[in-house]
Every structure is written in structure tokens, then in C-alpha cells.
JSON list of C-alpha atoms in Angstrom, two decimals:
[
{"chain": "D", "resi": 639, "resn": "MET", "atom": "CA", "xyz": [145.32, 104.14, 81.41]},
{"chain": "D", "resi": 640, "resn": "ARG", "atom": "CA", "xyz": [146.05, 106.90, 83.88]},
{"chain": "D", "resi": 641, "resn": "ALA", "atom": "CA", "xyz": [142.60, 108.42, 83.24]},
{"chain": "D", "resi": 642, "resn": "LEU", "atom": "CA", "xyz": [140.98, 105.08, 84.01]},
{"chain": "D", "resi": 643, "resn": "VAL", "atom": "CA", "xyz": [142.86, 104.81, 87.33]},
{"chain": "D", "resi": 644, "resn": "MET", "atom": "CA", "xyz": [141.89, 108.38, 88.26]},
{"chain": "D", "resi": 645, "resn": "ALA", "atom": "CA", "xyz": [138.21, 107.71, 87.45]},
{"chain": "D", "resi": 646, "resn": "SER", "atom": "CA", "xyz": [138.30, 104.58, 89.61]},
{"chain": "D", "resi": 647, "resn": "VAL", "atom": "CA", "xyz": [139.82, 106.49, 92.54]},
{"chain": "D", "resi": 648, "resn": "VAL", "atom": "CA", "xyz": [137.22, 109.28, 92.26]},
{"chain": "D", "resi": 649, "resn": "LEU", "atom": "CA", "xyz": [134.42, 106.72, 92.10]},
{"chain": "D", "resi": 650, "resn": "TRP", "atom": "CA", "xyz": [135.83, 104.87, 95.12]},
{"chain": "D", "resi": 651, "resn": "LEU", "atom": "CA", "xyz": [136.16, 108.08, 97.15]},
{"chain": "D", "resi": 652, "resn": "SER", "atom": "CA", "xyz": [132.63, 109.18, 96.33]},
{"chain": "D", "resi": 653, "resn": "ALA", "atom": "CA", "xyz": [131.33, 105.79, 97.51]},
{"chain": "D", "resi": 654, "resn": "CYS", "atom": "CA", "xyz": [133.13, 106.32, 100.82]},
{"chain": "D", "resi": 655, "resn": "ASP", "atom": "CA", "xyz": [131.17, 109.53, 101.41]},
{"chain": "D", "resi": 656, "resn": "GLU", "atom": "CA", "xyz": [127.80, 107.74, 101.40]},
{"chain": "D", "resi": 657, "resn": "GLY", "atom": "CA", "xyz": [126.14, 107.72, 104.80]},
{"chain": "D", "resi": 658, "resn": "ARG", "atom": "CA", "xyz": [128.06, 110.73, 106.10]},
{"chain": "D", "resi": 659, "resn": "ALA", "atom": "CA", "xyz": [126.38, 113.91, 107.28]},
{"chain": "D", "resi": 660, "resn": "PRO", "atom": "CA", "xyz": [126.46, 116.73, 104.74]},
{"chain": "D", "resi": 661, "resn": "PRO", "atom": "CA", "xyz": [129.20, 119.33, 105.28]},
{"chain": "D", "resi": 662, "resn": "GLU", "atom": "CA", "xyz": [128.36, 122.35, 107.41]},
{"chain": "D", "resi": 663, "resn": "PRO", "atom": "CA", "xyz": [127.49, 125.50, 105.54]},
{"chain": "D", "resi": 664, "resn": "PRO", "atom": "CA", "xyz": [130.15, 128.17, 105.27]},
{"chain": "D", "resi": 665, "resn": "GLY", "atom": "CA", "xyz": [130.23, 130.41, 108.33]},
{"chain": "D", "resi": 666, "resn": "GLY", "atom": "CA", "xyz": [129.70, 127.51, 110.73]},
{"chain": "D", "resi": 667, "resn": "GLY", "atom": "CA", "xyz": [126.28, 128.60, 112.04]},
{"chain": "D", "resi": 668, "resn": "GLY", "atom": "CA", "xyz": [127.24, 127.36, 115.51]},
{"chain": "D", "resi": 669, "resn": "GLU", "atom": "CA", "xyz": [123.80, 125.78, 116.12]},
{"chain": "D", "resi": 670, "resn": "THR", "atom": "CA", "xyz": [123.22, 122.09, 116.54]},
{"chain": "D", "resi": 671, "resn": "PRO", "atom": "CA", "xyz": [120.54, 120.88, 114.12]},
{"chain": "D", "resi": 672, "resn": "ALA", "atom": "CA", "xyz": [117.44, 119.30, 115.68]},
{"chain": "D", "resi": 673, "resn": "GLU", "atom": "CA", "xyz": [117.12, 115.53, 115.56]},
{"chain": "D", "resi": 674, "resn": "PRO", "atom": "CA", "xyz": [115.06, 114.52, 112.55]},
{"chain": "D", "resi": 675, "resn": "GLY", "atom": "CA", "xyz": [111.66, 112.96, 113.25]},
{"chain": "D", "resi": 676, "resn": "PRO", "atom": "CA", "xyz": [110.71, 109.45, 112.19]},
{"chain": "D", "resi": 677, "resn": "VAL", "atom": "CA", "xyz": [110.80, 108.88, 108.47]},
{"chain": "D", "resi": 678, "resn": "VAL", "atom": "CA", "xyz": [107.39, 108.03, 107.10]},
{"chain": "D", "resi": 679, "resn": "PRO", "atom": "CA", "xyz": [107.67, 106.03, 103.90]},
{"chain": "D", "resi": 680, "resn": "ALA", "atom": "CA", "xyz": [105.84, 107.64, 101.04]},
{"chain": "D", "resi": 681, "resn": "GLU", "atom": "CA", "xyz": [104.82, 106.16, 97.77]},
{"chain": "D", "resi": 682, "resn": "VAL", "atom": "CA", "xyz": [106.34, 108.04, 94.86]},
{"chain": "D", "resi": 683, "resn": "SER", "atom": "CA", "xyz": [104.08, 108.39, 91.87]},
{"chain": "D", "resi": 684, "resn": "TRP", "atom": "CA", "xyz": [105.11, 108.10, 88.25]},
{"chain": "D", "resi": 685, "resn": "ASN", "atom": "CA", "xyz": [105.84, 111.83, 87.97]},
{"chain": "D", "resi": 686, "resn": "GLY", "atom": "CA", "xyz": [108.10, 111.95, 91.04]},
{"chain": "D", "resi": 687, "resn": "ILE", "atom": "CA", "xyz": [105.65, 113.83, 93.27]},
{"chain": "D", "resi": 688, "resn": "SER", "atom": "CA", "xyz": [104.91, 112.03, 96.52]},
{"chain": "D", "resi": 689, "resn": "PRO", "atom": "CA", "xyz": [101.25, 111.96, 97.53]},
{"chain": "D", "resi": 690, "resn": "PRO", "atom": "CA", "xyz": [100.43, 112.85, 101.14]},
{"chain": "D", "resi": 691, "resn": "VAL", "atom": "CA", "xyz": [100.64, 109.94, 103.57]},
{"chain": "D", "resi": 692, "resn": "ARG", "atom": "CA", "xyz": [97.16, 109.13, 104.85]},
{"chain": "D", "resi": 693, "resn": "PRO", "atom": "CA", "xyz": [96.88, 107.86, 108.43]},
{"chain": "D", "resi": 694, "resn": "THR", "atom": "CA", "xyz": [95.50, 104.38, 108.95]},
{"chain": "D", "resi": 695, "resn": "PRO", "atom": "CA", "xyz": [91.89, 104.62, 110.16]},
{"chain": "D", "resi": 696, "resn": "PRO", "atom": "CA", "xyz": [91.25, 103.18, 113.63]},
{"chain": "D", "resi": 697, "resn": "LEU", "atom": "CA", "xyz": [89.74, 99.72, 113.89]},
{"chain": "D", "resi": 698, "resn": "PRO", "atom": "CA", "xyz": [86.05, 99.55, 114.80]},
{"chain": "D", "resi": 699, "resn": "PRO", "atom": "CA", "xyz": [85.40, 98.74, 118.47]},
{"chain": "D", "resi": 700, "resn": "LEU", "atom": "CA", "xyz": [84.59, 95.25, 119.65]},
{"chain": "D", "resi": 701, "resn": "VAL", "atom": "CA", "xyz": [80.80, 95.16, 120.07]},
{"chain": "D", "resi": 702, "resn": "GLY", "atom": "CA", "xyz": [78.53, 92.34, 121.20]},
{"chain": "D", "resi": 703, "resn": "SER", "atom": "CA", "xyz": [74.87, 91.79, 121.97]},
{"chain": "D", "resi": 704, "resn": "ALA", "atom": "CA", "xyz": [73.08, 88.67, 123.16]},
{"chain": "D", "resi": 705, "resn": "ASP", "atom": "CA", "xyz": [69.48, 87.43, 122.96]},
{"chain": "D", "resi": 706, "resn": "VAL", "atom": "CA", "xyz": [67.90, 84.48, 124.76]},
{"chain": "D", "resi": 707, "resn": "THR", "atom": "CA", "xyz": [65.40, 82.06, 123.18]},
{"chain": "D", "resi": 708, "resn": "TYR", "atom": "CA", "xyz": [63.54, 79.30, 125.01]},
{"chain": "D", "resi": 709, "resn": "VAL", "atom": "CA", "xyz": [62.79, 76.00, 123.25]},
{"chain": "D", "resi": 710, "resn": "PRO", "atom": "CA", "xyz": [59.86, 75.54, 122.80]},
{"chain": "D", "resi": 711, "resn": "GLU", "atom": "CA", "xyz": [59.01, 79.19, 122.35]},
{"chain": "D", "resi": 712, "resn": "GLY", "atom": "CA", "xyz": [57.00, 80.66, 125.20]},
{"chain": "D", "resi": 713, "resn": "ALA", "atom": "CA", "xyz": [57.98, 77.99, 127.75]},
{"chain": "D", "resi": 714, "resn": "ARG", "atom": "CA", "xyz": [59.65, 79.18, 130.97]},
{"chain": "D", "resi": 715, "resn": "GLY", "atom": "CA", "xyz": [59.23, 76.31, 133.47]},
{"chain": "D", "resi": 716, "resn": "MET", "atom": "CA", "xyz": [61.98, 73.74, 134.00]},
{"chain": "D", "resi": 717, "resn": "SER", "atom": "CA", "xyz": [59.53, 70.94, 133.21]},
{"chain": "D", "resi": 718, "resn": "GLU", "atom": "CA", "xyz": [58.53, 72.61, 129.89]},
{"chain": "D", "resi": 719, "resn": "VAL", "atom": "CA", "xyz": [61.81, 74.00, 128.54]},
{"chain": "D", "resi": 720, "resn": "THR", "atom": "CA", "xyz": [63.90, 71.53, 126.56]},
{"chain": "D", "resi": 721, "resn": "ALA", "atom": "CA", "xyz": [66.76, 73.96, 125.87]},
{"chain": "D", "resi": 722, "resn": "VAL", "atom": "CA", "xyz": [67.82, 77.59, 126.19]},
{"chain": "D", "resi": 723, "resn": "GLU", "atom": "CA", "xyz": [69.62, 79.16, 123.23]},
{"chain": "D", "resi": 724, "resn": "VAL", "atom": "CA", "xyz": [71.72, 82.28, 123.62]},
{"chain": "D", "resi": 725, "resn": "ARG", "atom": "CA", "xyz": [72.60, 84.08, 120.36]},
{"chain": "D", "resi": 726, "resn": "LEU", "atom": "CA", "xyz": [75.65, 86.29, 120.45]},
{"chain": "D", "resi": 727, "resn": "ARG", "atom": "CA", "xyz": [76.23, 88.84, 117.69]},
{"chain": "D", "resi": 728, "resn": "VAL", "atom": "CA", "xyz": [79.77, 90.19, 117.72]},
{"chain": "D", "resi": 729, "resn": "SER", "atom": "CA", "xyz": [81.63, 92.61, 115.43]},
{"chain": "D", "resi": 730, "resn": "GLY", "atom": "CA", "xyz": [85.06, 94.21, 115.51]},
{"chain": "D", "resi": 731, "resn": "ILE", "atom": "CA", "xyz": [87.03, 90.96, 115.63]},
{"chain": "D", "resi": 732, "resn": "VAL", "atom": "CA", "xyz": [90.39, 91.30, 113.89]},
{"chain": "D", "resi": 733, "resn": "GLY", "atom": "CA", "xyz": [91.61, 88.03, 112.41]},
{"chain": "D", "resi": 734, "resn": "SER", "atom": "CA", "xyz": [91.11, 85.09, 114.73]},
{"chain": "D", "resi": 735, "resn": "ALA", "atom": "CA", "xyz": [89.70, 85.30, 118.25]},
{"chain": "D", "resi": 736, "resn": "SER", "atom": "CA", "xyz": [88.52, 82.98, 120.99]},
{"chain": "D", "resi": 737, "resn": "VAL", "atom": "CA", "xyz": [84.93, 83.60, 122.16]},
{"chain": "D", "resi": 738, "resn": "ASP", "atom": "CA", "xyz": [84.04, 82.15, 125.57]},
{"chain": "D", "resi": 739, "resn": "ALA", "atom": "CA", "xyz": [80.54, 81.77, 126.99]},
{"chain": "D", "resi": 740, "resn": "GLU", "atom": "CA", "xyz": [79.93, 81.11, 130.69]},
{"chain": "D", "resi": 741, "resn": "LEU", "atom": "CA", "xyz": [76.44, 80.03, 131.72]},
{"chain": "D", "resi": 742, "resn": "LEU", "atom": "CA", "xyz": [75.96, 80.77, 135.40]},
{"chain": "D", "resi": 743, "resn": "ALA", "atom": "CA", "xyz": [73.25, 79.00, 137.39]},
{"chain": "D", "resi": 744, "resn": "PRO", "atom": "CA", "xyz": [71.52, 80.77, 140.26]},
{"chain": "D", "resi": 745, "resn": "GLY", "atom": "CA", "xyz": [74.31, 81.05, 142.84]},
{"chain": "D", "resi": 746, "resn": "PRO", "atom": "CA", "xyz": [78.03, 81.67, 142.45]},
{"chain": "D", "resi": 747, "resn": "ALA", "atom": "CA", "xyz": [79.14, 78.73, 140.28]},
{"chain": "D", "resi": 748, "resn": "ALA", "atom": "CA", "xyz": [79.38, 78.36, 136.52]},
{"chain": "D", "resi": 749, "resn": "TYR", "atom": "CA", "xyz": [77.10, 75.66, 135.12]},
{"chain": "D", "resi": 750, "resn": "GLU", "atom": "CA", "xyz": [78.68, 75.37, 131.65]},
{"chain": "D", "resi": 751, "resn": "ARG", "atom": "CA", "xyz": [81.53, 76.91, 129.68]},
{"chain": "D", "resi": 752, "resn": "HIS", "atom": "CA", "xyz": [81.81, 76.95, 125.89]},
{"chain": "D", "resi": 753, "resn": "THR", "atom": "CA", "xyz": [84.66, 78.19, 123.66]},
{"chain": "D", "resi": 754, "resn": "ARG", "atom": "CA", "xyz": [84.54, 78.91, 119.95]},
{"chain": "D", "resi": 755, "resn": "LYS", "atom": "CA", "xyz": [87.19, 80.14, 117.53]},
{"chain": "D", "resi": 756, "resn": "VAL", "atom": "CA", "xyz": [85.99, 82.94, 115.25]},
{"chain": "D", "resi": 757, "resn": "GLU", "atom": "CA", "xyz": [87.71, 84.39, 112.20]},
{"chain": "D", "resi": 758, "resn": "ALA", "atom": "CA", "xyz": [86.51, 87.69, 110.80]},
{"chain": "D", "resi": 759, "resn": "VAL", "atom": "CA", "xyz": [87.52, 91.07, 109.47]},
{"chain": "D", "resi": 760, "resn": "PRO", "atom": "CA", "xyz": [86.69, 94.08, 111.66]},
{"chain": "D", "resi": 761, "resn": "THR", "atom": "CA", "xyz": [83.70, 95.15, 109.55]},
{"chain": "D", "resi": 762, "resn": "GLU", "atom": "CA", "xyz": [81.98, 91.73, 109.66]},
{"chain": "D", "resi": 763, "resn": "GLN", "atom": "CA", "xyz": [79.37, 90.72, 112.20]},
{"chain": "D", "resi": 764, "resn": "ARG", "atom": "CA", "xyz": [79.37, 87.09, 113.33]},
{"chain": "D", "resi": 765, "resn": "GLU", "atom": "CA", "xyz": [76.53, 85.26, 115.07]},
{"chain": "D", "resi": 766, "resn": "LEU", "atom": "CA", "xyz": [77.22, 82.39, 117.46]},
{"chain": "D", "resi": 767, "resn": "VAL", "atom": "CA", "xyz": [74.54, 80.24, 119.06]},
{"chain": "D", "resi": 768, "resn": "PHE", "atom": "CA", "xyz": [75.24, 78.60, 122.42]},
{"chain": "D", "resi": 769, "resn": "SER", "atom": "CA", "xyz": [72.66, 75.98, 123.40]},
{"chain": "D", "resi": 770, "resn": "MET", "atom": "CA", "xyz": [72.10, 74.76, 126.95]},
{"chain": "D", "resi": 771, "resn": "PRO", "atom": "CA", "xyz": [69.96, 71.62, 127.23]},
{"chain": "D", "resi": 772, "resn": "VAL", "atom": "CA", "xyz": [67.48, 71.67, 130.13]},
{"chain": "D", "resi": 773, "resn": "ALA", "atom": "CA", "xyz": [65.24, 68.60, 129.78]},
{"chain": "D", "resi": 774, "resn": "GLY", "atom": "CA", "xyz": [66.89, 65.44, 131.11]},
{"chain": "D", "resi": 775, "resn": "THR", "atom": "CA", "xyz": [69.78, 67.30, 132.78]},
{"chain": "D", "resi": 776, "resn": "ASN", "atom": "CA", "xyz": [70.69, 68.25, 136.35]},
{"chain": "D", "resi": 777, "resn": "ILE", "atom": "CA", "xyz": [68.77, 71.52, 136.02]},
{"chain": "D", "resi": 778, "resn": "PRO", "atom": "CA", "xyz": [65.28, 70.10, 136.76]},
{"chain": "D", "resi": 779, "resn": "ILE", "atom": "CA", "xyz": [66.66, 67.28, 138.93]},
{"chain": "D", "resi": 780, "resn": "HIS", "atom": "CA", "xyz": [68.40, 69.72, 141.32]},
{"chain": "D", "resi": 781, "resn": "GLY", "atom": "CA", "xyz": [65.74, 72.42, 141.00]},
{"chain": "D", "resi": 782, "resn": "LEU", "atom": "CA", "xyz": [68.04, 75.08, 139.51]},
{"chain": "D", "resi": 783, "resn": "SER", "atom": "CA", "xyz": [65.24, 77.56, 138.93]},
{"chain": "D", "resi": 784, "resn": "GLY", "atom": "CA", "xyz": [65.73, 81.31, 139.12]},
{"chain": "D", "resi": 785, "resn": "SER", "atom": "CA", "xyz": [67.82, 83.91, 137.37]},
{"chain": "D", "resi": 786, "resn": "TRP", "atom": "CA", "xyz": [70.60, 82.63, 135.11]},
{"chain": "D", "resi": 787, "resn": "GLU", "atom": "CA", "xyz": [73.33, 84.68, 133.47]},
{"chain": "D", "resi": 788, "resn": "ALA", "atom": "CA", "xyz": [75.31, 84.21, 130.25]},
{"chain": "D", "resi": 789, "resn": "ARG", "atom": "CA", "xyz": [78.66, 86.05, 130.17]},
{"chain": "D", "resi": 790, "resn": "PHE", "atom": "CA", "xyz": [80.66, 86.44, 126.98]},
{"chain": "D", "resi": 791, "resn": "PHE", "atom": "CA", "xyz": [84.38, 87.12, 126.56]},
{"chain": "D", "resi": 792, "resn": "VAL", "atom": "CA", "xyz": [86.58, 87.68, 123.50]},
{"chain": "D", "resi": 793, "resn": "ASP", "atom": "CA", "xyz": [90.18, 86.61, 124.08]},
{"chain": "D", "resi": 794, "resn": "GLY", "atom": "CA", "xyz": [89.52, 86.88, 127.84]},
{"chain": "D", "resi": 795, "resn": "VAL", "atom": "CA", "xyz": [88.12, 90.44, 127.68]},
{"chain": "D", "resi": 796, "resn": "PRO", "atom": "CA", "xyz": [84.51, 90.83, 128.92]},
{"chain": "D", "resi": 797, "resn": "LEU", "atom": "CA", "xyz": [82.12, 91.59, 126.04]},
{"chain": "D", "resi": 798, "resn": "THR", "atom": "CA", "xyz": [78.48, 91.42, 127.14]},
{"chain": "D", "resi": 799, "resn": "THR", "atom": "CA", "xyz": [76.01, 89.56, 129.35]},
{"chain": "D", "resi": 800, "resn": "ALA", "atom": "CA", "xyz": [72.44, 88.30, 129.06]},
{"chain": "D", "resi": 801, "resn": "THR", "atom": "CA", "xyz": [70.10, 87.08, 131.78]},
{"chain": "D", "resi": 802, "resn": "PHE", "atom": "CA", "xyz": [67.21, 84.64, 131.63]},
{"chain": "D", "resi": 803, "resn": "THR", "atom": "CA", "xyz": [64.89, 82.96, 134.11]},
{"chain": "D", "resi": 804, "resn": "LEU", "atom": "CA", "xyz": [63.85, 79.35, 134.50]},
{"chain": "D", "resi": 805, "resn": "ASP", "atom": "CA", "xyz": [60.68, 79.00, 136.56]},
{"chain": "D", "resi": 806, "resn": "ARG", "atom": "CA", "xyz": [59.81, 76.05, 138.80]}
]
């Protein structure tokens, strides 16, 4: 019985030592040890040898390009064009993002704004088509001919622009 009590006391005392700093080596040393750096978790393999920790590769940059198409093809005059389509190709989106398109008429004001939600992994390229009707709208009625601009944003960050012209 006494041996069982002694074993319990030794076990209890050894549990109390967990979390304490190791004892100083004999001789004191007198130097303060440097603070340890951050602990990087490592995966331990079946044989107990830890493989080197590989850094996470950086995400690809957010890249976008836009092309303009007139409907019908080849038309440029306000009386001929039925719609203008702007195709945006974007890559580098991580998860879900909001893509905004601003179509600016000649002058300082925005004519139309469009917003689309896009879900993708960083290595995928997504294509979005934004269509702006021309025939039967205020564009020919108010004579909004000249240089137009399409500006694109991803989560509020400017991405790219495209310009196009509607002739009289």
C-alpha cells in the first residue's frame, strides 16, 4: 500500500512540473537565453522525421482585360448600333468577389452601373459580359455620341478600363 501511495505522489509531482522552464545547467552560465521564435507546426511522418515546412506560394495577381463589341458587328453610328457589349476577362479572384462595371458617357457622369458576384479559385479565369442597349434608349435621343469609357472594379479596387466610340 505504501508503494502505491509513493507512486501516486511521484506521478502527481511530475505532473506539476509540466509547463515549467527546464532547470539551468550546472555552472549557471549567467546569460539570458534568447526568446524563441514562432513555432511553425510541422507534420511528423511515420518514421518520426519531420519533413521541411514549405512556404505557401503567393496568390496570383488580380488581372483583367476588356474588349468591346458592337451589335451589329461593324456598326458605329448611334442610329445603327443596337447594343454595345463589353467582355471582361478576370483572373486571380480568391473565393467570392464583387465585380462592378461603370459605363461613362461622354462627359463626367456615369451612364450605367452593373454589379456581378463572381466565385472562383485564383487560377481560374472568368468572363463576364456587360451589355449596354443603344437603340431605343436616351443615347440616340440625347445625342450622346463620342468617346465612352467602361471602368471595372473588383471589390472596389480598380481593375481595368476600355474605351469605345459611338458616332453620330
